[in-house]
Coordinates of C-alpha atoms in Angstrom, one line a residue:
M1 CA 21.1 -0.4 -6.2
P2 CA 21.1 -0.4 -10.0
F3 CA 18.7 2.5 -10.4
A4 CA 18.7 6.2 -9.5
P5 CA 17.4 7.4 -6.1
G6 CA 13.7 7.6 -5.7
G7 CA 12.5 4.5 -7.5
T8 CA 10.9 1.4 -6.2
S9 CA 14.2 -0.5 -5.6
D10 CA 15.8 2.5 -4.0
I11 CA 12.9 3.1 -1.6
L12 CA 12.9 -0.5 -0.5
A13 CA 16.7 -0.6 -0.1
R14 CA 16.6 2.4 2.2
L15 CA 13.7 1.0 4.1
I16 CA 15.1 -2.4 4.9
G17 CA 18.8 -1.5 4.8
P18 CA 19.0 -0.2 8.4
R19 CA 17.1 -3.2 9.7
L20 CA 19.4 -5.6 7.9
S21 CA 22.3 -3.7 9.5
Q22 CA 20.8 -4.4 12.9
V23 CA 20.1 -8.1 12.5
L24 CA 23.5 -8.8 10.7
G25 CA 25.6 -6.6 12.9
Q26 CA 27.1 -5.1 9.8
P27 CA 26.8 -1.6 8.2
V28 CA 24.6 -1.7 5.1
V29 CA 25.3 1.0 2.6
V30 CA 23.1 1.8 -0.4
D31 CA 25.3 2.3 -3.5
N32 CA 23.3 3.7 -6.5
R33 CA 24.9 2.7 -9.8
P34 CA 22.2 3.5 -12.4
S35 CA 22.4 2.8 -16.2
A36 CA 21.4 0.4 -18.9
S37 CA 18.1 -0.7 -17.3
G38 CA 19.9 -1.9 -14.2
N39 CA 22.6 -3.9 -16.1
V40 CA 25.5 -1.8 -14.9
G41 CA 24.7 -2.3 -11.2
A42 CA 23.9 -6.0 -11.8
D43 CA 27.2 -6.5 -13.6
F44 CA 29.1 -4.8 -10.7
V45 CA 27.6 -7.2 -8.2
A46 CA 28.2 -10.2 -10.5
R47 CA 32.0 -9.3 -10.6
Q48 CA 32.4 -9.1 -6.8
A49 CA 33.8 -11.7 -4.5
G50 CA 31.3 -14.4 -3.5
D51 CA 31.4 -13.6 0.2
G52 CA 27.9 -12.2 0.8
H53 CA 29.2 -8.6 1.5
T54 CA 28.0 -7.1 -1.8
L55 CA 24.3 -7.6 -2.6
L56 CA 22.0 -6.5 -5.4
I57 CA 18.4 -5.3 -4.9
A58 CA 16.7 -5.2 -8.2
D59 CA 13.5 -5.5 -10.2
A60 CA 13.5 -9.3 -10.6
G61 CA 11.2 -9.2 -13.7
T62 CA 13.5 -6.8 -15.5
L63 CA 16.5 -8.9 -14.6
A64 CA 14.7 -12.0 -15.9
S65 CA 14.0 -10.3 -19.3
V66 CA 17.7 -9.4 -19.8
P67 CA 18.9 -12.7 -21.4
A68 CA 16.2 -12.5 -24.1
L69 CA 16.7 -8.8 -24.8
F70 CA 20.5 -8.5 -25.1
K71 CA 22.6 -10.3 -27.7
R72 CA 25.8 -9.5 -25.8
L73 CA 25.8 -9.2 -22.0
S74 CA 28.7 -8.8 -19.7
F75 CA 27.2 -11.1 -17.0
N76 CA 25.0 -14.2 -17.0
V77 CA 21.8 -13.7 -14.9
K78 CA 21.5 -17.4 -14.1
T79 CA 25.1 -18.3 -13.2
D80 CA 26.7 -15.0 -12.0
L81 CA 24.0 -13.9 -9.6
V82 CA 22.7 -16.0 -6.7
P83 CA 19.0 -15.5 -5.6
V84 CA 18.8 -14.7 -1.9
G85 CA 15.2 -14.0 -1.5
M86 CA 12.2 -12.1 -2.8
V87 CA 11.3 -8.8 -1.0
S88 CA 8.0 -7.6 -2.4
F89 CA 5.5 -7.2 -5.2
S90 CA 4.4 -3.7 -6.2
P91 CA 1.8 -3.7 -9.0
Y92 CA 2.3 -1.3 -11.8
L93 CA 0.2 1.9 -11.4
V94 CA -0.7 3.1 -14.9
A95 CA -0.9 6.9 -14.7
I96 CA -1.0 9.8 -17.2
N97 CA -0.3 13.5 -17.2
P98 CA -3.5 15.3 -16.1
Q99 CA -3.5 17.2 -19.4
V100 CA -4.3 14.1 -21.4
P101 CA -8.1 13.9 -21.8
A102 CA -8.6 10.3 -20.8
T103 CA -9.5 8.3 -17.7
S104 CA -9.3 4.7 -19.1
F105 CA -7.4 2.6 -21.7
A106 CA -10.5 2.9 -24.0
E107 CA -10.4 6.7 -23.9
L108 CA -6.6 6.7 -24.4
A109 CA -7.2 4.5 -27.5
A110 CA -9.8 7.0 -28.8
Y111 CA -7.4 9.9 -28.1
D112 CA -4.6 8.1 -29.9
K113 CA -6.8 7.4 -32.9
A114 CA -7.8 11.1 -33.1
N115 CA -4.2 12.4 -32.4
P116 CA -1.8 9.9 -34.0
D117 CA 1.8 9.9 -32.9
K118 CA 1.2 12.2 -29.9
L119 CA 1.2 9.7 -27.1
N120 CA 4.4 8.3 -25.6
V121 CA 5.0 6.2 -22.5
A122 CA 7.9 6.8 -20.1
T123 CA 9.9 3.8 -19.0
S124 CA 12.7 3.1 -16.5
G125 CA 14.9 2.0 -19.4
V126 CA 14.9 0.3 -22.7
G127 CA 13.8 -3.3 -22.2
A128 CA 12.7 -2.9 -18.6
V129 CA 9.6 -4.8 -17.7
N130 CA 7.5 -1.7 -17.6
H131 CA 8.6 -1.0 -21.1
L132 CA 7.7 -4.5 -22.3
T133 CA 4.4 -4.3 -20.4
A134 CA 3.5 -1.0 -21.9
M135 CA 4.1 -2.3 -25.4
V136 CA 2.0 -5.4 -24.9
V137 CA -0.9 -3.6 -23.2
G138 CA -0.8 -0.8 -25.8
K139 CA -1.0 -3.3 -28.6
H140 CA -3.9 -5.0 -26.8
F141 CA -5.9 -1.8 -26.7
G142 CA -4.9 -0.6 -30.1
I143 CA -2.7 2.3 -28.8
K144 CA 0.4 3.2 -30.8
W145 CA 2.5 5.0 -28.3
S146 CA 6.3 5.4 -28.5
A147 CA 8.5 4.5 -25.5
V148 CA 10.8 7.1 -23.9
P149 CA 13.6 5.6 -21.7
Y150 CA 14.7 7.3 -18.5
R151 CA 17.4 6.5 -16.0
G152 CA 15.1 4.7 -13.6
G153 CA 11.5 4.9 -12.5
A154 CA 11.9 8.1 -10.5
A155 CA 13.1 10.0 -13.5
A156 CA 10.3 8.5 -15.7
V157 CA 7.7 9.7 -13.2
R158 CA 9.1 13.2 -13.2
G159 CA 9.0 13.1 -17.0
V160 CA 5.3 12.4 -17.0
V161 CA 4.6 14.9 -14.2
S162 CA 6.3 17.6 -16.2
G163 CA 4.5 16.8 -19.4
E164 CA 7.6 15.7 -21.2
S165 CA 6.0 12.3 -21.6
N166 CA 2.3 11.3 -21.3
V167 CA 1.9 7.9 -19.8
I168 CA 3.7 5.7 -17.3
F169 CA 3.6 2.1 -16.1
N170 CA 5.5 2.1 -12.8
G171 CA 5.7 0.4 -9.4
A172 CA 3.0 1.7 -7.1
I173 CA 5.5 2.4 -4.3
A174 CA 7.2 5.1 -6.4
T175 CA 4.1 6.4 -8.3
L176 CA 1.2 6.4 -5.8
P177 CA 2.2 9.7 -4.0
F178 CA 2.1 11.6 -7.3
V179 CA -1.4 10.2 -8.1
T180 CA -2.8 11.0 -4.6
Q181 CA -1.4 14.5 -4.8
G182 CA -3.0 15.1 -8.2
Q183 CA 0.2 15.4 -10.1
L184 CA -0.6 12.3 -12.1
K185 CA -4.0 10.8 -13.0
G186 CA -4.3 7.0 -12.4
I187 CA -6.2 4.8 -14.8
A188 CA -5.5 1.2 -13.9
V189 CA -3.3 -1.1 -11.7
S190 CA -1.7 -4.4 -12.7
G191 CA -2.4 -7.6 -10.9
E192 CA -5.5 -9.3 -9.7
K193 CA -6.8 -6.8 -7.2
R194 CA -7.4 -3.1 -6.8
L195 CA -5.2 -0.9 -4.7
E196 CA -6.6 -0.1 -1.3
A197 CA -5.4 3.5 -1.7
L198 CA -7.1 3.9 -5.1
P199 CA -10.1 1.6 -5.0
N200 CA -11.7 3.2 -8.1
L201 CA -9.0 2.1 -10.4
P202 CA -9.7 -1.3 -12.2
S203 CA -7.1 -4.1 -12.1
F204 CA -5.6 -5.7 -15.1
K205 CA -7.5 -8.8 -14.3
E206 CA -10.8 -6.9 -14.5
L207 CA -9.8 -5.4 -17.8
N208 CA -8.7 -8.8 -19.1
T209 CA -5.3 -7.2 -19.9
P210 CA -2.3 -9.3 -21.1
V211 CA 0.6 -9.9 -18.6
Q212 CA -1.8 -9.5 -15.7
D213 CA 0.8 -10.2 -13.0
A214 CA 3.4 -7.8 -14.4
G215 CA 4.7 -5.4 -11.8
S216 CA 7.7 -4.6 -9.8
W217 CA 8.9 -7.9 -8.2
Q218 CA 11.8 -6.9 -6.0
G219 CA 14.4 -9.3 -4.9
I220 CA 17.9 -9.5 -3.5
Y221 CA 20.9 -11.4 -5.1
A222 CA 24.5 -12.2 -4.1
S223 CA 27.5 -12.7 -6.2
K224 CA 28.5 -16.0 -7.9
G225 CA 30.3 -18.4 -5.5
T226 CA 28.6 -17.2 -2.4
P227 CA 28.6 -20.3 -0.1
P228 CA 25.1 -21.8 0.5
P229 CA 25.4 -21.3 4.3
V230 CA 26.0 -17.6 3.7
V231 CA 23.0 -17.3 1.3
S232 CA 20.9 -19.2 3.8
R233 CA 21.9 -16.8 6.6
L234 CA 21.2 -13.7 4.5
N235 CA 17.8 -15.1 3.6
E236 CA 17.0 -15.9 7.2
E237 CA 17.9 -12.4 8.3
L238 CA 16.2 -10.7 5.4
N239 CA 13.0 -12.7 6.2
K240 CA 13.2 -11.6 9.8
V241 CA 13.2 -8.0 8.7
L242 CA 10.3 -8.6 6.3
A243 CA 8.3 -10.1 9.1
Q244 CA 8.6 -7.1 11.4
A245 CA 5.1 -5.6 11.8
D246 CA 6.1 -2.0 11.1
I247 CA 8.0 -3.0 7.9
V248 CA 5.0 -5.0 6.7
A249 CA 2.7 -2.1 7.4
K250 CA 5.0 0.5 5.7
I251 CA 5.4 -1.6 2.5
R252 CA 1.6 -2.1 2.4
E253 CA 1.1 1.6 2.9
L254 CA 3.4 2.3 0.0
G255 CA 1.1 0.1 -2.2
S256 CA 3.0 -3.1 -2.2
D257 CA 3.0 -6.5 -0.5
V258 CA 5.8 -8.4 1.2
R259 CA 6.7 -11.6 -0.7
A260 CA 9.4 -13.2 1.4
N261 CA 10.5 -16.7 0.3
S262 CA 13.4 -19.1 0.2
P263 CA 16.4 -18.9 -2.1
A264 CA 15.2 -22.1 -3.9
S265 CA 11.7 -20.6 -4.4
F266 CA 13.1 -17.4 -5.6
A267 CA 15.4 -19.2 -8.1
A268 CA 12.4 -21.2 -9.4
W269 CA 10.4 -17.9 -9.8
M270 CA 13.3 -16.5 -11.8
D271 CA 13.5 -19.5 -14.1
K272 CA 9.8 -19.2 -14.8
A273 CA 10.0 -15.5 -15.4
M274 CA 12.9 -15.8 -17.8
V275 CA 10.8 -18.2 -19.9
E276 CA 7.7 -16.0 -19.8
W277 CA 9.4 -12.7 -20.6
G278 CA 11.5 -14.4 -23.2
E279 CA 8.3 -15.3 -25.0
V280 CA 7.0 -11.7 -24.7
V281 CA 10.3 -10.3 -26.2
K282 CA 10.1 -12.8 -29.0
A283 CA 6.5 -12.0 -29.8
E284 CA 7.2 -8.3 -29.8
N285 CA 10.3 -8.8 -31.8
I286 CA 12.5 -6.7 -29.5
S287 CA 16.2 -7.1 -29.7
L288 CA 18.8 -4.9 -27.9
D289 CA 22.5 -4.7 -28.4
G290 CA 24.0 -5.2 -24.9

């Protein structure tokens, strides 16, 4: 788990981990190794023996953006990690501290114009997809906010709740409870449809916002060299867990959708995402020293 406890990846890991343990007949332990937008945890898994016993659950979009963001990286996303299967898609819930006098992107833009250099957006790390999304969407609406990196989505949410930061783009799984409890104020949701739990918030598609399908795409990876039969077995058992009615219902209740697929389909998704986020990074002229 390459992020701190309480974020989208962590919540999913602790939800499906016990069920994976049951179907595999093996203990499944969640090991949090947060830092560097998930790169530390990903690097750890990339260096393990390819035996299927050490797995990575991560934000697949953020992982896909890594090659374009970092000049030097200690692992190769494409060759050192083996896609096992997608888990879910959680749209980004765009939320703000209740003290910010706005209820839409248009009102945020007006506030920013009247109060230059006051708005900032919390991210789960420099170069994370919610960071990239915030920059692209802010530019689209004429909002000049600065980005504040935290050690994962949970810490970023706490930063906005406390008023340390103003705005957040974060997976609905980890952010929805704070909005429904009134600790944050929701203004939009990424993707093509509205959230059932917050039907009044417009979707990115309705707002004609760039990177409409941006969100927390969660997936599981194995280490380089893991034999195809082992990858296939892991995928089969993962998909059994993701087909269980109560797991499907719980993930949906959390504001996400199950997106189980095959290793080949997941690998193809990663290839496409690397190209798309690489184009965003180039257009935004973002370069990080890995």
